[in-house]
Amino acid sequence: MDHEVPGDYVKQLQLAKQLEQKAREAARGRETAEGKIEEASALLLKVKEMNASSAETEKLLTLAQQSYSDKDYKEALSYAVKSVDASARARKERLLDMLREARSLLDRVADLGKAEAETEKVLKKAADSIDSGDLDEAYGLSKNAWDTAERNANRVLSDAFGLGQSSLLFAEKLELRVDKQRTALRNCREALESGDVGKSVELIRSLSGALRQMTLDRFVQRATKLETLLSLEKGFPLQLKEAHEKMAKGRELISHGKVEEAFGALDDAEDIFSRAFGKVAGQRISDLKKRAENVSRWKKVDLGDLEGDTRRLELDERYQEAVVLLDSARSKVRDAEKDVLLRYIAALQPRLKLAHLTNKDVSPALQKLDEARQALQGDDLNRAFALTEEARNIVEERLQGHDQVELELQNAQALRSRCADLGLGC
């Protein structure tokens, strides 16, 4: 019996070693499972921190913890690994959602203003970080991307609101009725203060569109009126090249949405026209008054308060009526000048007749008289009278030495008239 003892001892020793090995393996399995469960628990906190979906992660972690309590460390490890994977998926999806929300925010305000280059750069950096798998870094970058996008959107909304406010003030300056638009602006401010991006964008877009149409209509109205005024240059000696250029510039500016600059160009064009009209009207009034005074030696011309009436029409921007008034005054003066000149020419007829009877060439004088009539048509009375005087001098020069003949003819004519009155044959 004594020789069997060593064999039993060896078997017992081997069994003890096997049990010890299994105990060590079990301990390692427990430690691994425990470590993975701790990792899964920590990741679950991160999932919840970023408001990601945590249902699957929590469920798997609970199963891992239950298996661990049941000392099924292998199964506990399996569930813990799955929980970690679920956490990664949930976190990544949440990060992608954050970037999608940031992009959506920018898209909602895109009609009012494009995203800044720096914002686009931050969004791309966050997206690249997500793709790299470093979710902790990606979370920080994604939060920064969201904050940057929000600030960008707020700047766009703020700028658009400020532009709407400026447009409203400009519309008021143009004396447009903007009661409804003023109310709309208040609603925009309330939407902005409440953080309602969608409503803010809608209200600002509507307000801007309404104000844009109102100011465009007013521009067209004023431009049409100015075009009518500029057309006066066809019958009035106005120098309006610069005014036409300003008008064209205004139309170009309004087509590019530069409203205030467009109206500024229109203001300049109107001012150029006004100054040009005032200058020419003043010159015409002065000329007509002088001509009326010159002709008054033979015939009075009543121009009334021509200067006062014209200036009052200018102040009321009734330029067409001012032109009519000046044209009427010019017609009065011209008629008087024509009457005086024709009487002067008529006084030459006996001398022209005598020249004809004596076969004197007075064609140069007749040419001068035609030129005198043309000068009168051109409102140049002085030249007309000067030409008529030249014609008279030519006639008198041709008739030198024939005055006695004219006197004898006149006496003979008088004698015939007396004989006829007495019924005598002479």
Coordinates of C-alpha atoms in Angstrom, one line a residue:
M1 CA 0.0 0.0 0.0
D2 CA 2.9 2.4 0.8
H3 CA 4.1 2.4 -2.9
E4 CA 0.7 4.0 -4.1
V5 CA 0.9 7.1 -1.9
P6 CA 3.2 9.1 -4.2
G7 CA 0.8 8.6 -7.2
D8 CA -2.2 9.9 -5.3
Y9 CA -0.2 12.9 -4.2
V10 CA 0.7 13.7 -7.7
K11 CA -2.9 13.6 -8.9
Q12 CA -4.0 15.8 -6.0
L13 CA -1.2 18.2 -6.8
Q14 CA -2.2 18.3 -10.5
L15 CA -5.8 18.8 -9.6
A16 CA -4.9 21.6 -7.3
K17 CA -2.9 23.3 -10.0
Q18 CA -5.8 22.9 -12.4
L19 CA -8.2 24.5 -9.9
E20 CA -5.7 27.3 -9.3
Q21 CA -5.4 27.9 -13.0
K22 CA -9.2 28.0 -13.4
A23 CA -9.4 30.4 -10.5
R24 CA -6.8 32.7 -12.1
E25 CA -8.7 32.5 -15.4
A26 CA -12.0 33.2 -13.7
A27 CA -10.4 36.2 -11.9
R28 CA -9.0 37.5 -15.2
G29 CA -12.5 37.0 -16.8
R30 CA -14.1 38.8 -13.9
E31 CA -11.6 41.7 -14.1
T32 CA -12.0 42.0 -17.9
A33 CA -15.8 42.0 -17.6
E34 CA -15.6 44.4 -14.8
G35 CA -13.3 46.7 -16.7
K36 CA -15.5 46.6 -19.8
I37 CA -18.6 47.2 -17.7
E38 CA -16.9 50.3 -16.2
E39 CA -16.0 51.5 -19.7
A40 CA -19.6 50.9 -20.8
S41 CA -20.9 52.8 -17.8
A42 CA -18.6 55.8 -18.5
L43 CA -19.6 55.8 -22.1
L44 CA -23.3 55.8 -21.1
L45 CA -22.7 59.0 -19.2
K46 CA -21.2 60.5 -22.3
V47 CA -24.2 59.4 -24.4
K48 CA -26.5 61.0 -21.9
E49 CA -24.4 64.1 -21.7
M50 CA -24.8 64.9 -25.4
N51 CA -28.5 63.9 -25.3
A52 CA -28.0 60.9 -27.6
S53 CA -30.3 57.9 -27.8
S54 CA -29.3 55.7 -24.8
A55 CA -32.0 53.0 -24.7
E56 CA -29.9 50.3 -26.4
T57 CA -26.8 51.2 -24.5
E58 CA -28.6 51.1 -21.2
K59 CA -30.3 47.8 -22.0
L60 CA -27.0 46.0 -22.9
L61 CA -25.2 47.5 -19.9
T62 CA -28.0 46.2 -17.6
L63 CA -27.7 42.7 -19.1
A64 CA -23.9 42.8 -18.6
Q65 CA -24.3 43.8 -15.0
Q66 CA -26.8 41.1 -14.4
S67 CA -24.5 38.4 -15.9
Y68 CA -21.7 39.7 -13.8
S69 CA -23.8 39.3 -10.7
D70 CA -24.6 35.8 -11.8
K71 CA -20.8 35.3 -12.2
D72 CA -21.2 34.6 -15.9
Y73 CA -18.2 36.8 -16.7
K74 CA -18.0 35.7 -20.3
E75 CA -21.5 36.7 -21.0
A76 CA -21.1 39.9 -19.0
L77 CA -18.1 40.8 -21.1
S78 CA -20.1 40.1 -24.3
Y79 CA -22.9 42.4 -23.3
A80 CA -20.5 45.1 -22.1
V81 CA -18.7 45.1 -25.4
K82 CA -22.0 45.4 -27.2
S83 CA -23.0 48.3 -24.9
V84 CA -19.7 50.0 -25.7
D85 CA -20.3 49.6 -29.5
A86 CA -23.9 50.8 -29.1
S87 CA -22.6 53.9 -27.2
A88 CA -20.2 54.6 -30.1
R89 CA -23.0 54.4 -32.6
A90 CA -25.3 56.6 -30.6
R91 CA -22.7 59.2 -30.0
K92 CA -21.7 59.3 -33.7
E93 CA -25.3 59.6 -34.8
R94 CA -25.8 62.4 -32.3
L95 CA -22.8 64.2 -33.5
L96 CA -23.9 63.9 -37.1
D97 CA -27.3 65.2 -36.0
M98 CA -25.7 68.2 -34.4
L99 CA -23.9 69.0 -37.7
R100 CA -27.1 68.4 -39.7
E101 CA -29.0 70.8 -37.3
A102 CA -26.2 73.3 -37.7
R103 CA -26.4 73.0 -41.5
S104 CA -30.2 73.2 -41.4
L105 CA -29.9 76.4 -39.4
L106 CA -27.7 78.0 -41.9
D107 CA -29.9 76.8 -44.8
R108 CA -32.9 78.4 -43.2
V109 CA -31.3 81.8 -43.2
A110 CA -29.5 81.3 -46.6
D111 CA -32.0 83.5 -48.4
L112 CA -31.0 86.4 -46.2
G113 CA -27.3 85.8 -46.1
K114 CA -24.7 83.1 -47.0
A115 CA -22.7 81.2 -44.4
E116 CA -19.3 82.8 -43.6
A117 CA -16.1 81.0 -44.7
E118 CA -15.0 80.5 -41.1
T119 CA -18.3 78.8 -40.3
E120 CA -17.9 76.4 -43.2
K121 CA -14.3 75.6 -42.1
V122 CA -15.5 74.8 -38.5
L123 CA -18.2 72.5 -39.8
K124 CA -15.8 70.6 -42.1
K125 CA -13.3 70.2 -39.2
A126 CA -16.0 68.7 -37.0
A127 CA -17.2 66.3 -39.8
D128 CA -13.6 65.2 -40.4
S129 CA -13.1 64.5 -36.7
I130 CA -16.3 62.3 -36.6
D131 CA -15.0 60.3 -39.6
S132 CA -11.6 59.8 -37.8
G133 CA -13.4 58.1 -34.9
D134 CA -12.2 60.4 -32.1
L135 CA -15.6 61.0 -30.7
D136 CA -14.5 62.9 -27.6
E137 CA -12.6 65.5 -29.8
A138 CA -15.5 65.3 -32.3
Y139 CA -18.0 66.2 -29.6
G140 CA -16.1 69.4 -28.7
L141 CA -15.7 70.3 -32.3
S142 CA -19.3 69.6 -33.1
K143 CA -20.5 71.8 -30.2
N144 CA -18.2 74.5 -31.5
A145 CA -19.6 74.0 -35.0
W146 CA -23.2 74.3 -33.7
D147 CA -22.3 77.5 -31.7
T148 CA -20.5 79.0 -34.7
A149 CA -23.5 78.2 -37.0
E150 CA -25.9 79.7 -34.5
R151 CA -23.8 82.9 -34.2
N152 CA -23.6 83.0 -38.0
A153 CA -27.4 82.6 -38.3
N154 CA -28.0 85.3 -35.6
R155 CA -25.7 87.7 -37.4
V156 CA -27.5 87.1 -40.7
L157 CA -30.9 87.6 -39.0
S158 CA -29.6 90.7 -37.2
D159 CA -28.2 92.2 -40.4
A160 CA -31.4 91.4 -42.3
F161 CA -33.5 93.0 -39.6
G162 CA -31.2 96.0 -39.5
L163 CA -31.5 96.3 -43.3
G164 CA -35.3 96.0 -43.0
Q165 CA -35.3 98.7 -40.4
S166 CA -33.2 101.0 -42.7
S167 CA -35.4 100.2 -45.6
L168 CA -38.4 101.2 -43.6
L169 CA -36.8 104.5 -42.6
F170 CA -35.9 105.2 -46.2
A171 CA -39.5 104.4 -47.3
E172 CA -40.7 106.9 -44.7
K173 CA -38.2 109.4 -46.1
L174 CA -39.8 108.9 -49.5
E175 CA -43.2 109.7 -47.8
L176 CA -44.6 106.2 -48.5
R177 CA -47.4 104.8 -46.4
V178 CA -45.7 102.2 -44.2
D179 CA -48.1 101.5 -41.3
K180 CA -48.4 97.8 -42.1
Q181 CA -44.7 97.5 -42.6
R182 CA -44.0 99.2 -39.2
T183 CA -46.2 96.6 -37.5
A184 CA -44.4 93.8 -39.5
L185 CA -41.1 95.1 -38.2
R186 CA -42.3 94.9 -34.6
N187 CA -43.4 91.3 -35.2
C188 CA -40.0 90.5 -36.6
R189 CA -38.3 91.8 -33.5
E190 CA -40.5 89.7 -31.3
A191 CA -39.8 86.6 -33.3
L192 CA -36.1 87.3 -33.1
E193 CA -36.2 87.8 -29.4
S194 CA -38.1 84.5 -28.9
G195 CA -35.5 82.6 -31.0
D196 CA -38.0 81.5 -33.6
V197 CA -35.7 81.4 -36.6
G198 CA -38.2 80.1 -39.1
K199 CA -40.8 82.8 -38.3
S200 CA -38.1 85.4 -38.2
V201 CA -36.9 84.5 -41.7
E202 CA -40.4 84.4 -43.0
L203 CA -41.3 87.8 -41.6
I204 CA -38.1 89.5 -42.6
R205 CA -38.4 88.1 -46.1
S206 CA -42.0 89.3 -46.4
L207 CA -41.2 92.8 -45.0
S208 CA -38.1 93.2 -47.3
G209 CA -40.1 92.1 -50.3
A210 CA -42.9 94.6 -49.6
L211 CA -40.6 97.5 -49.0
R212 CA -38.6 96.6 -52.1
Q213 CA -41.7 96.7 -54.2
M214 CA -42.9 100.0 -52.7
T215 CA -39.6 101.8 -53.3
L216 CA -39.3 100.3 -56.8
D217 CA -42.8 101.6 -57.6
R218 CA -41.8 105.1 -56.3
F219 CA -38.6 105.0 -58.3
V220 CA -40.4 104.1 -61.5
Q221 CA -43.0 106.9 -60.8
R222 CA -40.3 109.5 -60.3
A223 CA -38.2 108.3 -63.2
T224 CA -41.2 108.5 -65.5
K225 CA -41.9 112.0 -64.3
L226 CA -38.3 113.0 -64.8
E227 CA -38.2 111.5 -68.3
T228 CA -41.1 113.8 -69.2
L229 CA -39.3 116.8 -67.9
L230 CA -36.1 115.9 -69.7
S231 CA -38.1 115.7 -72.9
L232 CA -38.6 119.5 -72.6
E233 CA -35.2 119.9 -74.1
K234 CA -36.7 119.2 -77.5
G235 CA -38.4 122.6 -77.4
F236 CA -36.4 124.4 -74.7
P237 CA -32.6 125.1 -74.9
L238 CA -31.6 122.9 -71.9
Q239 CA -28.2 121.2 -71.5
L240 CA -29.2 117.9 -69.9
K241 CA -26.6 115.4 -71.0
E242 CA -25.4 114.9 -67.3
A243 CA -29.0 114.5 -66.2
H244 CA -29.5 111.7 -68.7
E245 CA -26.3 110.0 -67.5
K246 CA -27.5 110.2 -63.8
M247 CA -30.9 108.8 -64.8
A248 CA -29.2 105.8 -66.6
K249 CA -27.0 105.3 -63.5
G250 CA -30.0 105.3 -61.2
R251 CA -31.7 102.6 -63.3
E252 CA -28.6 100.5 -63.3
L253 CA -28.3 100.8 -59.5
I254 CA -32.0 100.0 -58.9
S255 CA -31.6 96.9 -61.0
H256 CA -28.8 95.7 -58.7
G257 CA -30.9 96.3 -55.6
K258 CA -28.9 99.4 -54.5
V259 CA -32.0 101.4 -53.7
E260 CA -30.6 104.3 -51.8
E261 CA -27.8 104.9 -54.3
A262 CA -30.4 104.7 -57.1
F263 CA -32.5 107.4 -55.6
G264 CA -29.4 109.4 -54.9
A265 CA -28.6 109.3 -58.7
L266 CA -32.3 110.3 -59.4
D267 CA -32.0 113.2 -56.9
D268 CA -28.9 114.4 -58.8
A269 CA -30.6 114.2 -62.1
E270 CA -33.6 116.1 -60.8
D271 CA -31.3 118.7 -59.3
I272 CA -29.4 119.1 -62.6
F273 CA -32.6 119.6 -64.5
S274 CA -34.0 122.1 -62.0
R275 CA -30.8 124.2 -62.1
A276 CA -30.6 124.0 -65.9
F277 CA -34.3 125.0 -66.2
G278 CA -33.9 127.9 -63.8
K279 CA -30.9 129.2 -65.6
V280 CA -32.5 129.0 -69.1
A281 CA -35.8 130.3 -67.8
G282 CA -34.0 133.3 -66.2
Q283 CA -32.2 134.0 -69.5
R284 CA -35.4 133.8 -71.5
I285 CA -37.3 136.1 -69.1
S286 CA -34.5 138.7 -69.2
D287 CA -34.4 138.5 -73.0
L288 CA -38.2 138.8 -73.4
K289 CA -38.3 141.8 -71.0
K290 CA -35.6 143.5 -72.9
R291 CA -37.2 142.9 -76.3
A292 CA -40.6 144.1 -74.9
E293 CA -38.9 147.2 -73.7
N294 CA -37.2 147.8 -77.1
V295 CA -40.4 147.4 -79.1
S296 CA -42.4 149.5 -76.6
R297 CA -41.3 152.6 -78.5
W298 CA -43.7 151.6 -81.2
K299 CA -46.1 149.1 -79.4
K300 CA -46.7 148.2 -75.8
V301 CA -46.4 144.5 -74.7
D302 CA -48.0 143.5 -71.4
L303 CA -46.0 140.5 -70.0
G304 CA -47.5 140.8 -66.5
D305 CA -45.4 139.4 -63.7
L306 CA -43.6 137.0 -66.0
E307 CA -40.7 136.3 -63.7
G308 CA -42.8 135.9 -60.6
D309 CA -45.3 133.6 -62.3
T310 CA -42.6 131.5 -63.8
R311 CA -40.7 131.1 -60.5
R312 CA -43.8 130.1 -58.7
L313 CA -44.5 127.4 -61.3
E314 CA -40.9 126.2 -60.9
L315 CA -41.3 125.9 -57.1
D316 CA -44.4 123.8 -57.6
E317 CA -42.4 121.7 -60.1
R318 CA -45.0 122.6 -62.8
Y319 CA -42.3 123.0 -65.4
Q320 CA -44.5 122.2 -68.4
E321 CA -46.8 125.1 -67.4
A322 CA -43.8 127.4 -67.0
V323 CA -42.7 126.5 -70.6
V324 CA -46.2 127.3 -71.9
L325 CA -46.2 130.6 -70.0
L326 CA -42.8 131.6 -71.5
D327 CA -43.8 130.5 -74.9
S328 CA -47.0 132.6 -74.6
A329 CA -44.9 135.6 -73.6
R330 CA -42.5 135.0 -76.4
S331 CA -45.5 134.9 -78.9
K332 CA -46.7 138.3 -77.5
V333 CA -43.4 139.9 -78.0
R334 CA -42.8 138.3 -81.4
D335 CA -46.3 139.4 -82.6
A336 CA -45.5 143.0 -81.5
E337 CA -42.1 142.9 -83.1
K338 CA -43.6 141.5 -86.3
D339 CA -46.2 144.2 -86.4
V340 CA -43.7 146.9 -85.9
L341 CA -41.3 145.4 -88.5
L342 CA -44.1 145.0 -91.0
R343 CA -45.1 148.6 -90.5
Y344 CA -41.5 149.6 -91.1
I345 CA -41.3 147.5 -94.2
A346 CA -44.6 148.8 -95.4
A347 CA -43.2 152.3 -95.1
L348 CA -40.6 151.3 -97.7
Q349 CA -43.1 150.2 -100.3
P350 CA -43.5 153.6 -102.0
R351 CA -39.8 153.9 -102.3
L352 CA -39.6 150.3 -103.7
K353 CA -42.3 151.2 -106.1
L354 CA -40.5 154.3 -107.3
A355 CA -37.3 152.2 -107.7
H356 CA -39.3 149.8 -109.8
L357 CA -40.8 152.6 -112.0
T358 CA -37.3 154.0 -112.5
N359 CA -35.8 150.6 -113.3
K360 CA -33.5 150.6 -110.4
D361 CA -32.0 147.3 -109.2
V362 CA -33.1 146.9 -105.6
S363 CA -32.8 143.1 -105.4
P364 CA -30.1 143.4 -102.7
A365 CA -32.6 145.4 -100.6
L366 CA -35.3 142.7 -101.2
Q367 CA -32.8 140.1 -100.1
K368 CA -32.1 142.0 -96.9
L369 CA -35.9 142.2 -96.2
D370 CA -36.2 138.4 -96.6
E371 CA -33.3 138.0 -94.1
A372 CA -35.0 140.5 -91.8
R373 CA -38.1 138.3 -91.8
Q374 CA -36.1 135.2 -91.0
A375 CA -34.3 137.0 -88.2
L376 CA -37.6 137.9 -86.7
Q377 CA -38.7 134.3 -86.8
G378 CA -35.5 133.6 -84.9
D379 CA -36.5 136.1 -82.2
D380 CA -33.7 138.4 -83.2
L381 CA -35.5 141.7 -83.6
N382 CA -32.4 143.9 -83.5
R383 CA -30.9 142.0 -86.5
A384 CA -34.3 142.2 -88.2
F385 CA -34.5 146.0 -87.8
A386 CA -30.8 146.3 -88.8
L387 CA -31.4 144.4 -92.0
T388 CA -34.5 146.4 -92.8
E389 CA -32.5 149.6 -92.2
E390 CA -29.8 148.2 -94.6
A391 CA -32.5 147.5 -97.1
R392 CA -33.8 151.1 -96.8
N393 CA -30.3 152.5 -97.2
I394 CA -29.8 150.5 -100.4
V395 CA -33.1 151.8 -101.8
E396 CA -32.2 155.4 -100.9
E397 CA -28.8 154.9 -102.6
R398 CA -30.4 153.6 -105.7
L399 CA -33.0 156.5 -105.8
Q400 CA -30.5 159.4 -105.4
G401 CA -31.5 162.2 -107.9
H402 CA -35.0 160.8 -108.3
D403 CA -36.7 162.5 -105.4
Q404 CA -37.9 165.3 -107.7
V405 CA -39.4 162.7 -110.0
E406 CA -41.2 161.2 -107.1
L407 CA -42.5 164.6 -106.0
E408 CA -43.8 165.4 -109.5
L409 CA -45.5 162.0 -109.6
Q410 CA -47.1 162.7 -106.3
N411 CA -48.2 166.1 -107.5
A412 CA -49.6 164.6 -110.7
Q413 CA -51.4 162.0 -108.7
A414 CA -52.9 164.7 -106.5
L415 CA -54.0 166.7 -109.5
R416 CA -55.7 163.8 -111.0
S417 CA -57.5 163.1 -107.8
R418 CA -58.8 166.7 -107.7
C419 CA -59.9 166.6 -111.3
A420 CA -61.8 163.5 -110.6
D421 CA -63.5 165.0 -107.6
L422 CA -64.5 168.1 -109.7
G423 CA -65.6 165.9 -112.6
L424 CA -63.1 167.5 -115.0
G425 CA -61.0 165.7 -117.6
C426 CA -57.4 166.4 -116.8

